[in-house]
Amino acid sequence: METFTRDLLDAARGFTPADAVFTNALIFNPFTMDWEQGNLAIKNGLVLGIGDYTGITEYDLSGSYIIPGLIDAHVHIESSLLAPREYARLVAPHGTTTVIADPHEIANVAGAEGIHFMLAERSGAGIDILYLLPSCVPATPMETGGAVLDARDLKKFIGCDGILGLGEMMDVSGVLAADPFIGEKLRLFPIRDGHAPQLRGNDLNAYILAGLQSDHECTRRDEAEEKLRRGMYIFIREGATEHNIADLVGLVTRNNAARCCFASDDCHADMLFERGHIDHCVRQAIGYGLEPELALRMATLSAAERFGLSDRGVLTPGRRADLCVVDDLRQFVVRKVFVRGNMVIPSAFMPCTRPPSPFTCRIPSADELRITGSGEARVIGLVPRQILTESLRYTVAAQEIPDLHRDVLKAVVCNRYRERKCGIGLVHGFSLKQGAIASSISHDAHNIIAVGTSDAEIRTAIDAVICSRGAMVAVAGENLTILPLDCGGLMSTLPYAEVVQQLKDLHTVTKNMGSIDDPFMYLSFLALTVIPSLRITDRGLFDVRERADIPLFIQ
Amino acid sequence: METFTRDLLDAARGFTPADAVFTNALIFNPFTMDWEQGNLAIKNGLVLGIGDYTGITEYDLSGSYIIPGLIDAHVHIESSLLAPREYARLVAPHGTTTVIADPHEIANVAGAEGIHFMLAERSGAGIDILYLLPSCVPATPMETGGAVLDARDLKKFIGCDGILGLGEMMDVSGVLAADPFIGEKLRLFPIRDGHAPQLRGNDLNAYILAGLQSDHECTRRDEAEEKLRRGMYIFIREGATEHNIADLVGLVTRNNAARCCFASDDCHADMLFERGHIDHCVRQAIGYGLEPELALRMATLSAAERFGLSDRGVLTPGRRADLCVVDDLRQFVVRKVFVRGNMVIPSAFMPCTRPPSPFTCRIPSADELRITGSGEARVIGLVPRQILTESLRYTVAAQEIPDLHRDVLKAVVCNRYRERKCGIGLVHGFSLKQGAIASSISHDAHNIIAVGTSDAEIRTAIDAVICSRGAMVAVAGENLTILPLDCGGLMSTLPYAEVVQQLKDLHTVTKNMGSIDDPFMYLSFLALTVIPSLRITDRGLFDVRERADIPLFIQ
């Protein structure tokens, strides 16, 4: 963006009127972490400055606070179940003006074509959607997703508008082992996000030395403090199942707020609609005792600096006029939002195109779903409010499954891209008392995953997912409730209000089936083989720490 | 620098020994602005990490502090009177491991060839010398120096090793008027240093909007605070005549220390030798009450971040093992220095080559030095410890000059590059009681400048400068004391110890002549037409605010 023009300089000097002037507000300055009363002038979508200005339009904001536009440092838009433009339409009124997204999910389904779809959706989105390229497609060499992206594939995106760097490097052991294929990817971009849950000590040093610069997987304060100290940016996450603000926000001080950001990572549309987005993170952080100025530093300039976005994050001359207005710092309800100087107003829904979405699989037969044997079995244990799982052991007999009393249910993964046998496991924590649920969202390969109380209902649910070419489904006897995900099997092509309603309907149904809250979010992470401890893939149970397929029963 | 190698990663993990481990020290962490006790391991000149390590060499640093190598955010190496490699040999033992230098002086004398000379001196310098390209050669269109560098000339340096960006943009009025030639230069580099003494309000907004990112010219705290608030990096300068730490250091807080750095700007070799360099700034700042951790943040990571040097400034894995060791934080005497893991030890003097150095001028005739007339005259007033000058008025008669009683002396500037008439003016503040001094250093054109108590001694001094093809000269009757500056007329080719001794000799002589301290430093700024208020050029008196030549006597 050219700022050295006579037109802009004359306006900045006050010789000609600004496009707009915001008067009488307290303006937050992340550089000084304090507030300034003054008149903020903007022109051509850029900040002219705070000073003595008159504008063609003037907004009297007496009693309000102006804050630079909020930035999400790490998000998978696909997890909202919305296509990017619709996602933007939902989060913009919450004050979000920039998101750093990793199109990792669609890339696992549709490869480079999926990324191109996400890039095309930037135009007309209103807010600025910037992408990091998925570094781990597939997540591990053992995965069986829809695509493989090597360094050569990623290199083709260098220089593309909207591409900032390399997304979360989840293959920690590959990095530590100096895997040359990973080295090739790391060398492509100077900006590289990390992903290193529970990594500590010398191995953490090695991971950072390899070139990874951030982490959004901390769940403990001492872990986050060590990573900060070793030079990582810490993205404190408040996602769907991952609620880390309560545990981590105590580490943020005036010394280190510049190295801490907020990230939503994975949030369904209904959560964004009801709770909000980064504004929700700010409210949560303040609620847990963080000074508002530190929370706002994290939500604005810290994220801009982390990604080298020197054109935003603070309202100084020449930067983007991205800003939001609130009346009360603690309640932090965003009243008005401006993106490049334009007020965000409710806009019309724009239908999106669809990326490729293969569903070249079959419904597993009744025989295939059968478990045989008995004894001490490995059971995946959900951890409330986390995406980590525990590796539990239960003494079970196959014919006693489902064990509703002990909440041990069958979990099934069907390869979505190939005709294959499915993987079967056991899971504790869903608390379903009847029926089954299934989804085409299961990180990262996005095979079809189901959990249920009967094989018949599990098969019905999987069938419904395949017939819709992607969906979230709840089956209870004859009743089928469905949210179609016709955009890559991951996202809906509907307006967000309809998606929110369908999600509510699904949640009502699953609640009636006895389920915990948000079962689809937990379900979607059951197959994620890069987060400890026990997972299920289309091959069966997987031990993350051992990086190995393991049998259901302990021999 | 490649960090993704099996060799380095294995060492970081602790599988193989590090090259060196520093044990038992308190290690400063600028990210957290605190200290950590631990073992710091390095290999191949890079930090492996702090952790559980053994090294081929181990340094027990019990009771000491380890600090990342110090960085000077803005310096003109020429002002030290030393060629760059010799400058490096002098400052390295003081803990300086990186300097950001603007070769503005030699560029005014020798153009691009001068810059190439400075670049060639990087090799073998020990420390890292990085350059910003001089943006204002000449300083203003009216200057008559040895070279003109336009955007086309500067563009040829893009991509050169050691070139970081564009140096201090001194032509503030040209920027504000949207001068297209300035715009061309600004567009060349994303990193652009500013220079905006006393600029405030809307015009400051415009200057920042134009793309200038830093300022090292603040003399008042409210000025520095405004610039910080508007998004500029503030380099707090402790130079030869510019001592700004006392007035400015109170503005530095934990909120903004990341936006503040130290700069030496212009320091003679003797000052560096006796006081130190950035270590001196740290001591001064602490002495004026700044918390040591904030001073150290400024001296290390803040400067690295300002210039996008993500490979240094903090001792985290993968960064350069540039560090220094001190025993006491308040005394801050640097005991050991390591650059890329190698200990700095006294090294042999290396003679330098010489850049082009034109002296195509003549000694002014006795007639030319004569002043005629009487009445109210404009007199340049020195301001102690500042490079600003005052515009004074004295009622004088020509035949009464020098007026030793009122300390009004004659000042003369001879164009060094062309046969021309010289410029004559009057100056108050040198306090010379006898003799004359002359120098080939006079910012920025580096014409020959002289001040003295008699025309004969002024002519002798100028003659000596020309005969030496550059020098600082003091003449008192028959006695001539000379420091030859045979490297571009700005620097000496001698070892620093000899230059320091010759400077001492010069200062002893000028002291005996009645002079104030450091008269050559004040002399060198008398012709600097970009700093208020009154200056002298080879055309005569110059009013900086009016940007106009003006007569000696008020008509």
Short mmCIF file of C-alpha atoms in Angstrom, two decimals, chain B residues 156-391:
data_model
loop_
_atom_site.label_atom_id
_atom_site.label_comp_id
_atom_site.label_asym_id
_atom_site.label_seq_id
_atom_site.Cartn_x
_atom_site.Cartn_y
_atom_site.Cartn_z
CA LYS B 156 22.41 -1.13 -7.07
CA PHE B 157 23.06 -2.07 -3.44
CA ILE B 158 19.81 -4.02 -3.02
CA GLY B 159 20.69 -7.59 -2.14
CA CYS B 160 24.31 -6.79 -1.22
CA ASP B 161 25.50 -8.65 1.86
CA GLY B 162 25.53 -6.25 4.78
CA ILE B 163 22.95 -3.78 3.44
CA LEU B 164 19.86 -3.63 5.67
CA GLY B 165 17.84 -0.66 4.49
CA LEU B 166 17.76 3.10 4.08
CA GLY B 167 19.59 5.35 6.54
CA GLU B 168 18.40 8.43 8.37
CA MET B 169 16.11 10.53 6.17
CA MET B 170 17.16 14.03 7.17
CA ASP B 171 15.28 15.93 4.51
CA VAL B 172 12.14 16.38 6.59
CA SER B 173 10.70 19.19 4.51
CA GLY B 174 11.30 17.20 1.33
CA VAL B 175 9.39 14.28 2.85
CA LEU B 176 6.49 16.46 3.96
CA ALA B 177 6.30 18.05 0.52
CA ALA B 178 6.11 14.56 -1.05
CA ASP B 179 9.27 15.14 -3.08
CA PRO B 180 9.14 12.37 -5.70
CA PHE B 181 12.92 11.81 -5.58
CA ILE B 182 12.61 11.03 -1.88
CA GLY B 183 9.65 8.76 -2.59
CA GLU B 184 11.82 6.76 -5.00
CA LYS B 185 14.38 6.18 -2.28
CA LEU B 186 11.82 5.26 0.36
CA ARG B 187 10.31 2.61 -1.89
CA LEU B 188 13.61 0.77 -2.24
CA PHE B 189 13.74 -0.73 1.26
CA PRO B 190 11.22 -1.76 3.90
CA ILE B 191 13.59 -0.65 6.69
CA ARG B 192 13.98 3.14 6.79
CA ASP B 193 15.53 5.17 9.57
CA GLY B 194 14.20 8.60 10.33
CA HIS B 195 15.81 11.80 11.58
CA ALA B 196 13.33 14.40 12.70
CA PRO B 197 14.59 16.73 15.41
CA GLN B 198 11.78 18.65 17.12
CA LEU B 199 9.15 17.40 14.68
CA ARG B 200 5.78 17.17 16.41
CA GLY B 201 2.03 17.07 15.87
CA ASN B 202 0.45 16.59 12.48
CA ASP B 203 3.74 17.01 10.62
CA LEU B 204 5.22 14.19 12.68
CA ASN B 205 2.20 12.06 11.69
CA ALA B 206 2.88 12.85 8.03
CA TYR B 207 6.57 12.00 8.35
CA ILE B 208 5.71 8.61 9.90
CA LEU B 209 2.98 7.99 7.34
CA ALA B 210 5.60 8.55 4.65
CA GLY B 211 7.38 5.47 5.96
CA LEU B 212 10.06 6.62 8.42
CA GLN B 213 10.27 4.30 11.39
CA SER B 214 12.82 5.55 13.89
CA ASP B 215 14.31 8.67 15.38
CA HIS B 216 17.57 9.27 17.22
CA GLU B 217 17.33 13.05 17.43
CA CYS B 218 15.07 13.50 20.43
CA THR B 219 16.45 15.81 23.07
CA ARG B 220 13.29 16.20 25.18
CA ARG B 221 11.28 13.54 26.89
CA ASP B 222 7.88 14.80 25.72
CA GLU B 223 9.15 14.77 22.14
CA ALA B 224 10.41 11.21 22.49
CA GLU B 225 7.16 10.10 24.12
CA GLU B 226 5.10 11.54 21.29
CA LYS B 227 7.26 9.78 18.70
CA LEU B 228 7.05 6.47 20.56
CA ARG B 229 3.29 6.80 20.83
CA ARG B 230 3.08 7.47 17.09
CA GLY B 231 4.96 4.29 16.35
CA MET B 232 8.59 5.28 15.99
CA TYR B 233 11.48 3.38 17.46
CA ILE B 234 13.42 5.75 19.70
CA PHE B 235 17.19 5.43 19.64
CA ILE B 236 18.45 7.19 22.75
CA ARG B 237 21.74 8.70 21.78
CA GLU B 238 24.86 9.14 23.84
CA GLY B 239 27.25 10.59 21.29
CA ALA B 240 30.09 13.00 21.46
CA THR B 241 28.23 16.27 21.72
CA GLU B 242 24.81 14.67 22.00
CA HIS B 243 24.18 13.37 25.50
CA ASN B 244 20.52 12.47 25.57
CA ILE B 245 20.39 9.60 28.07
CA ALA B 246 20.03 11.88 31.10
CA ASP B 247 16.97 13.59 29.67
CA LEU B 248 15.32 10.66 27.92
CA VAL B 249 15.91 7.54 29.90
CA GLY B 250 13.01 8.27 32.24
CA LEU B 251 10.57 7.49 29.46
CA VAL B 252 11.61 3.84 29.20
CA THR B 253 9.23 1.40 30.90
CA ARG B 254 8.49 -2.29 30.72
CA ASN B 255 5.70 -1.35 28.33
CA ASN B 256 7.90 0.31 25.76
CA ALA B 257 11.47 -0.93 26.25
CA ALA B 258 11.01 -3.05 23.15
CA ARG B 259 10.71 0.16 21.14
CA CYS B 260 13.81 1.87 22.59
CA CYS B 261 17.44 1.31 21.65
CA PHE B 262 20.81 2.93 22.25
CA ALA B 263 22.84 4.73 19.59
CA SER B 264 26.29 6.27 19.69
CA ASP B 265 25.83 8.17 16.41
CA ASP B 266 29.11 10.12 16.45
CA CYS B 267 31.92 9.23 18.85
CA HIS B 268 35.63 9.85 18.48
CA ALA B 269 38.06 7.00 19.11
CA ASP B 270 39.27 8.51 22.38
CA MET B 271 35.77 8.60 23.82
CA LEU B 272 35.16 4.99 22.82
CA PHE B 273 38.52 4.05 24.30
CA GLU B 274 38.00 5.86 27.58
CA ARG B 275 34.24 5.67 28.19
CA GLY B 276 33.30 2.63 26.18
CA HIS B 277 30.53 2.14 23.66
CA ILE B 278 27.06 0.66 24.22
CA ASP B 279 28.35 -0.62 27.58
CA HIS B 280 28.79 3.07 28.42
CA CYS B 281 25.16 3.73 27.45
CA VAL B 282 24.04 0.89 29.70
CA ARG B 283 26.10 2.24 32.61
CA GLN B 284 24.80 5.75 32.04
CA ALA B 285 21.20 4.64 31.81
CA ILE B 286 21.48 2.56 34.99
CA GLY B 287 23.22 5.48 36.65
CA TYR B 288 20.26 7.70 35.79
CA GLY B 289 17.93 5.24 37.44
CA LEU B 290 16.84 2.86 34.70
CA GLU B 291 16.35 -0.74 35.81
CA PRO B 292 19.28 -2.79 34.48
CA GLU B 293 16.92 -5.21 32.75
CA LEU B 294 15.34 -2.41 30.71
CA ALA B 295 18.73 -1.00 29.74
CA LEU B 296 19.83 -4.47 28.64
CA ARG B 297 16.63 -5.05 26.67
CA MET B 298 17.35 -1.81 24.78
CA ALA B 299 20.98 -2.74 24.16
CA THR B 300 20.20 -6.17 22.77
CA LEU B 301 16.88 -7.51 21.51
CA SER B 302 15.17 -4.17 20.91
CA ALA B 303 17.80 -3.19 18.38
CA ALA B 304 17.80 -6.64 16.78
CA GLU B 305 14.01 -6.55 16.42
CA ARG B 306 14.01 -3.03 15.03
CA PHE B 307 16.21 -4.17 12.16
CA GLY B 308 14.52 -7.53 11.64
CA LEU B 309 17.62 -9.40 12.82
CA SER B 310 15.84 -12.50 14.05
CA ASP B 311 19.16 -14.32 14.35
CA ARG B 312 20.43 -12.39 17.38
CA GLY B 313 19.56 -10.21 20.37
CA VAL B 314 18.63 -13.05 22.71
CA LEU B 315 20.30 -16.36 23.56
CA THR B 316 17.59 -18.75 22.38
CA PRO B 317 18.15 -21.90 20.31
CA GLY B 318 19.41 -21.27 16.78
CA ARG B 319 20.47 -17.65 17.28
CA ARG B 320 24.05 -16.37 17.04
CA ALA B 321 26.19 -17.09 20.07
CA ASP B 322 27.04 -13.41 20.48
CA LEU B 323 27.37 -12.67 24.16
CA CYS B 324 29.26 -10.82 26.83
CA VAL B 325 30.04 -11.54 30.45
CA VAL B 326 29.98 -9.05 33.32
CA ASP B 327 30.57 -9.51 37.04
CA ASP B 328 28.49 -6.63 38.35
CA LEU B 329 25.36 -5.26 36.77
CA ARG B 330 25.70 -1.68 37.98
CA GLN B 331 29.39 -1.29 37.24
CA PHE B 332 28.80 -3.21 34.01
CA VAL B 333 32.43 -3.81 33.08
CA VAL B 334 32.51 -6.31 30.24
CA ARG B 335 34.94 -9.12 31.13
CA LYS B 336 34.63 -11.45 28.17
CA VAL B 337 32.99 -11.22 24.78
CA PHE B 338 32.07 -13.99 22.35
CA VAL B 339 31.11 -13.39 18.73
CA ARG B 340 29.52 -16.39 17.04
CA GLY B 341 30.91 -18.48 19.82
CA ASN B 342 34.51 -17.28 19.46
CA MET B 343 36.08 -15.39 22.33
CA VAL B 344 37.19 -11.89 21.39
CA ILE B 345 40.92 -11.67 22.07
CA PRO B 346 43.34 -8.84 21.26
CA SER B 347 44.10 -9.25 17.57
CA ALA B 348 46.73 -7.79 15.29
CA PHE B 349 46.16 -4.47 13.52
CA MET B 350 45.25 -4.89 9.84
CA PRO B 351 46.02 -1.92 7.60
CA CYS B 352 43.10 -0.85 5.42
CA THR B 353 42.91 0.24 1.82
CA ARG B 354 41.88 3.82 1.07
CA PRO B 355 38.75 5.06 -0.65
CA PRO B 356 38.94 7.94 -3.17
CA SER B 357 39.56 11.22 -1.37
CA PRO B 358 39.43 14.34 -3.51
CA PHE B 359 41.09 17.57 -2.29
CA THR B 360 40.83 19.76 -5.37
CA CYS B 361 40.75 23.12 -3.67
CA ARG B 362 43.07 25.93 -2.69
CA ILE B 363 43.91 27.87 0.46
CA PRO B 364 41.75 31.00 0.74
CA SER B 365 43.65 34.24 0.27
CA ALA B 366 44.08 36.69 3.11
CA ASP B 367 41.64 38.99 1.36
CA GLU B 368 38.97 36.38 1.13
CA LEU B 369 38.97 35.90 4.90
CA ARG B 370 38.38 39.56 5.60
CA ILE B 371 35.02 40.70 7.00
CA THR B 372 33.82 44.20 6.28
CA GLY B 373 30.98 46.16 7.82
CA SER B 374 29.56 46.57 11.27
CA GLY B 375 26.26 46.48 13.09
CA GLU B 376 24.03 43.70 14.36
CA ALA B 377 25.51 40.40 13.18
CA ARG B 378 24.18 36.86 13.21
CA VAL B 379 26.41 34.63 15.34
CA ILE B 380 26.26 30.85 15.57
CA GLY B 381 25.91 29.90 19.22
CA LEU B 382 27.19 26.51 20.35
CA VAL B 383 24.89 24.64 22.76
CA PRO B 384 26.89 22.62 25.28
CA ARG B 385 26.42 18.88 24.87
CA GLN B 386 24.11 19.27 21.86
CA ILE B 387 24.56 19.50 18.13
CA LEU B 388 21.78 22.07 17.91
CA THR B 389 23.04 25.63 17.52
CA GLU B 390 21.45 28.90 18.50
CA SER B 391 21.04 31.88 16.26
#
